[in-house]
GROMACS .gro file of C-alpha atoms in nm:
model
  119
    1MET     CA    1  -2.969  -3.299  -3.537
    2ARG     CA    2  -2.731  -3.170  -3.809
    3LEU     CA    3  -2.848  -2.915  -4.061
    4LEU     CA    4  -2.737  -2.799  -4.411
    5LEU     CA    5  -2.863  -2.454  -4.509
    6ASP     CA    6  -2.931  -2.427  -4.878
    7GLU     CA    7  -2.737  -2.135  -5.038
    8MET     CA    8  -3.031  -1.894  -5.040
    9HIS     CA    9  -2.988  -1.860  -4.670
   10ALA     CA   10  -2.722  -1.642  -4.515
   11PRO     CA   11  -2.409  -1.807  -4.361
   12VAL     CA   12  -2.449  -1.602  -4.050
   13VAL     CA   13  -2.745  -1.827  -3.959
   14ALA     CA   14  -2.511  -2.133  -3.950
   15GLU     CA   15  -2.243  -1.932  -3.767
   16THR     CA   16  -2.487  -1.798  -3.502
   17LEU     CA   17  -2.643  -2.143  -3.444
   18GLY     CA   18  -2.295  -2.303  -3.445
   19ALA     CA   19  -2.183  -2.064  -3.169
   20SER     CA   20  -2.479  -2.185  -2.961
   21GLY     CA   21  -2.351  -2.542  -2.998
   22HIS     CA   22  -2.564  -2.664  -3.299
   23ASP     CA   23  -2.424  -2.845  -3.591
   24VAL     CA   24  -2.524  -2.628  -3.889
   25LEU     CA   25  -2.335  -2.584  -4.209
   26ALA     CA   26  -2.419  -2.319  -4.476
   27VAL     CA   27  -2.372  -2.423  -4.835
   28SER     CA   28  -2.271  -2.061  -4.921
   29ALA     CA   29  -1.983  -2.089  -4.682
   30GLU     CA   30  -1.845  -2.407  -4.838
   31PRO     CA   31  -1.676  -2.369  -5.176
   32GLY     CA   32  -1.718  -2.735  -5.254
   33LEU     CA   33  -2.093  -2.710  -5.218
   34ARG     CA   34  -2.165  -2.373  -5.382
   35GLY     CA   35  -2.352  -2.415  -5.709
   36CYS     CA   36  -2.408  -2.785  -5.641
   37SER     CA   37  -2.726  -2.925  -5.793
   38ASP     CA   38  -3.024  -2.998  -5.573
   39LEU     CA   39  -2.977  -3.370  -5.621
   40GLY     CA   40  -2.603  -3.323  -5.523
   41LEU     CA   41  -2.700  -3.142  -5.212
   42LEU     CA   42  -2.954  -3.405  -5.111
   43GLU     CA   43  -2.692  -3.679  -5.164
   44HIS     CA   44  -2.432  -3.484  -4.972
   45ALA     CA   45  -2.672  -3.413  -4.682
   46CYS     CA   46  -2.783  -3.778  -4.677
   47ALA     CA   47  -2.420  -3.901  -4.660
   48ALA     CA   48  -2.349  -3.648  -4.384
   49SER     CA   49  -2.674  -3.718  -4.192
   50GLN     CA   50  -2.786  -3.351  -4.239
   51ALA     CA   51  -3.139  -3.218  -4.286
   52ILE     CA   52  -3.159  -2.961  -4.555
   53VAL     CA   53  -3.312  -2.622  -4.478
   54THR     CA   54  -3.450  -2.471  -4.795
   55GLU     CA   55  -3.722  -2.264  -4.955
   56ASN     CA   56  -3.688  -2.460  -5.279
   57ILE     CA   57  -3.993  -2.661  -5.201
   58GLU     CA   58  -4.086  -2.769  -5.546
   59ASP     CA   59  -3.749  -2.929  -5.643
   60PHE     CA   60  -3.675  -3.085  -5.314
   61SER     CA   61  -4.030  -3.231  -5.275
   62SER     CA   62  -3.993  -3.374  -5.611
   63LEU     CA   63  -3.657  -3.521  -5.535
   64ALA     CA   64  -3.794  -3.662  -5.204
   65ALA     CA   65  -4.088  -3.826  -5.389
   66SER     CA   66  -3.852  -3.974  -5.644
   67TRP     CA   67  -3.624  -4.112  -5.375
   68ALA     CA   68  -3.936  -4.259  -5.185
   69SER     CA   69  -4.030  -4.442  -5.501
   70GLU     CA   70  -3.696  -4.598  -5.513
   71SER     CA   71  -3.703  -4.681  -5.136
   72ARG     CA   72  -3.418  -4.433  -5.075
   73HIS     CA   73  -3.409  -4.235  -4.752
   74HIS     CA   74  -3.279  -3.888  -4.678
   75SER     CA   75  -3.205  -3.715  -4.347
   76GLY     CA   76  -3.494  -3.470  -4.361
   77LEU     CA   77  -3.608  -3.157  -4.534
   78ILE     CA   78  -3.703  -2.832  -4.354
   79PHE     CA   79  -3.895  -2.597  -4.576
   80THR     CA   80  -3.897  -2.225  -4.529
   81SER     CA   81  -4.131  -1.975  -4.668
   82PRO     CA   82  -3.977  -1.661  -4.846
   83ARG     CA   83  -4.276  -1.471  -4.705
   84ARG     CA   84  -4.203  -1.568  -4.348
   85PHE     CA   85  -3.828  -1.553  -4.372
   86ASN     CA   86  -3.800  -1.267  -4.624
   87ARG     CA   87  -3.426  -1.217  -4.696
   88ALA     CA   88  -3.499  -0.840  -4.788
   89SER     CA   89  -3.659  -0.767  -4.461
   90LEU     CA   90  -3.492  -0.626  -4.138
   91ALA     CA   91  -3.620  -0.932  -3.944
   92TYR     CA   92  -3.393  -1.173  -4.145
   93PRO     CA   93  -3.182  -1.350  -4.054
   94GLY     CA   94  -3.279  -1.312  -3.686
   95ASN     CA   95  -3.625  -1.461  -3.740
   96LEU     CA   96  -3.481  -1.762  -3.915
   97ILE     CA   97  -3.215  -1.814  -3.643
   98ALA     CA   98  -3.473  -1.799  -3.374
   99ALA     CA   99  -3.717  -2.047  -3.554
  100LEU     CA  100  -3.430  -2.292  -3.623
  101GLU     CA  101  -3.297  -2.266  -3.267
  102THR     CA  102  -3.637  -2.350  -3.139
  103PHE     CA  103  -3.668  -2.643  -3.378
  104LEU     CA  104  -3.323  -2.773  -3.283
  105GLU     CA  105  -3.388  -2.741  -2.904
  106SER     CA  106  -3.687  -2.959  -2.926
  107PRO     CA  107  -3.712  -3.139  -3.267
  108PRO     CA  108  -4.079  -3.205  -3.344
  109ILE     CA  109  -3.990  -3.484  -3.585
  110GLN     CA  110  -3.727  -3.761  -3.605
  111GLY     CA  111  -3.633  -4.049  -3.812
  112HIS     CA  112  -3.559  -4.029  -4.184
  113SER     CA  113  -3.720  -3.897  -4.495
  114TRP     CA  114  -3.931  -3.653  -4.311
  115GLN     CA  115  -4.044  -3.302  -4.433
  116TRP     CA  116  -4.119  -3.020  -4.207
  117TRP     CA  117  -4.252  -2.652  -4.267
  118LEU     CA  118  -4.077  -2.412  -4.042
  119THR     CA  119  -4.289  -2.146  -3.893
   0.00000   0.00000   0.00000
């Protein structure tokens, strides 16, 4: 499974997971993706077969619903909670890396257009 980390997440998450052999790209580490609209990110991720990891639940849920109404598919959405993965805490980004690694080692969901809450 390929992941695209929305720009609120630290690029070290992608770097660490990549060093473990996972295919993870951070928006914040890619000049061409920084500042991209949510729709642009979803389109990019779909074209690259990447699931998006984001805490922007409201916007991406709305986009996913819109795409579903048009019978369009995306490669998946992984939602993170800012309370669980608080970027101001000492546990971050280690807790996000650990949760994503567990997810990637044994993905609990497959197919297209799925949405998953990371815990």
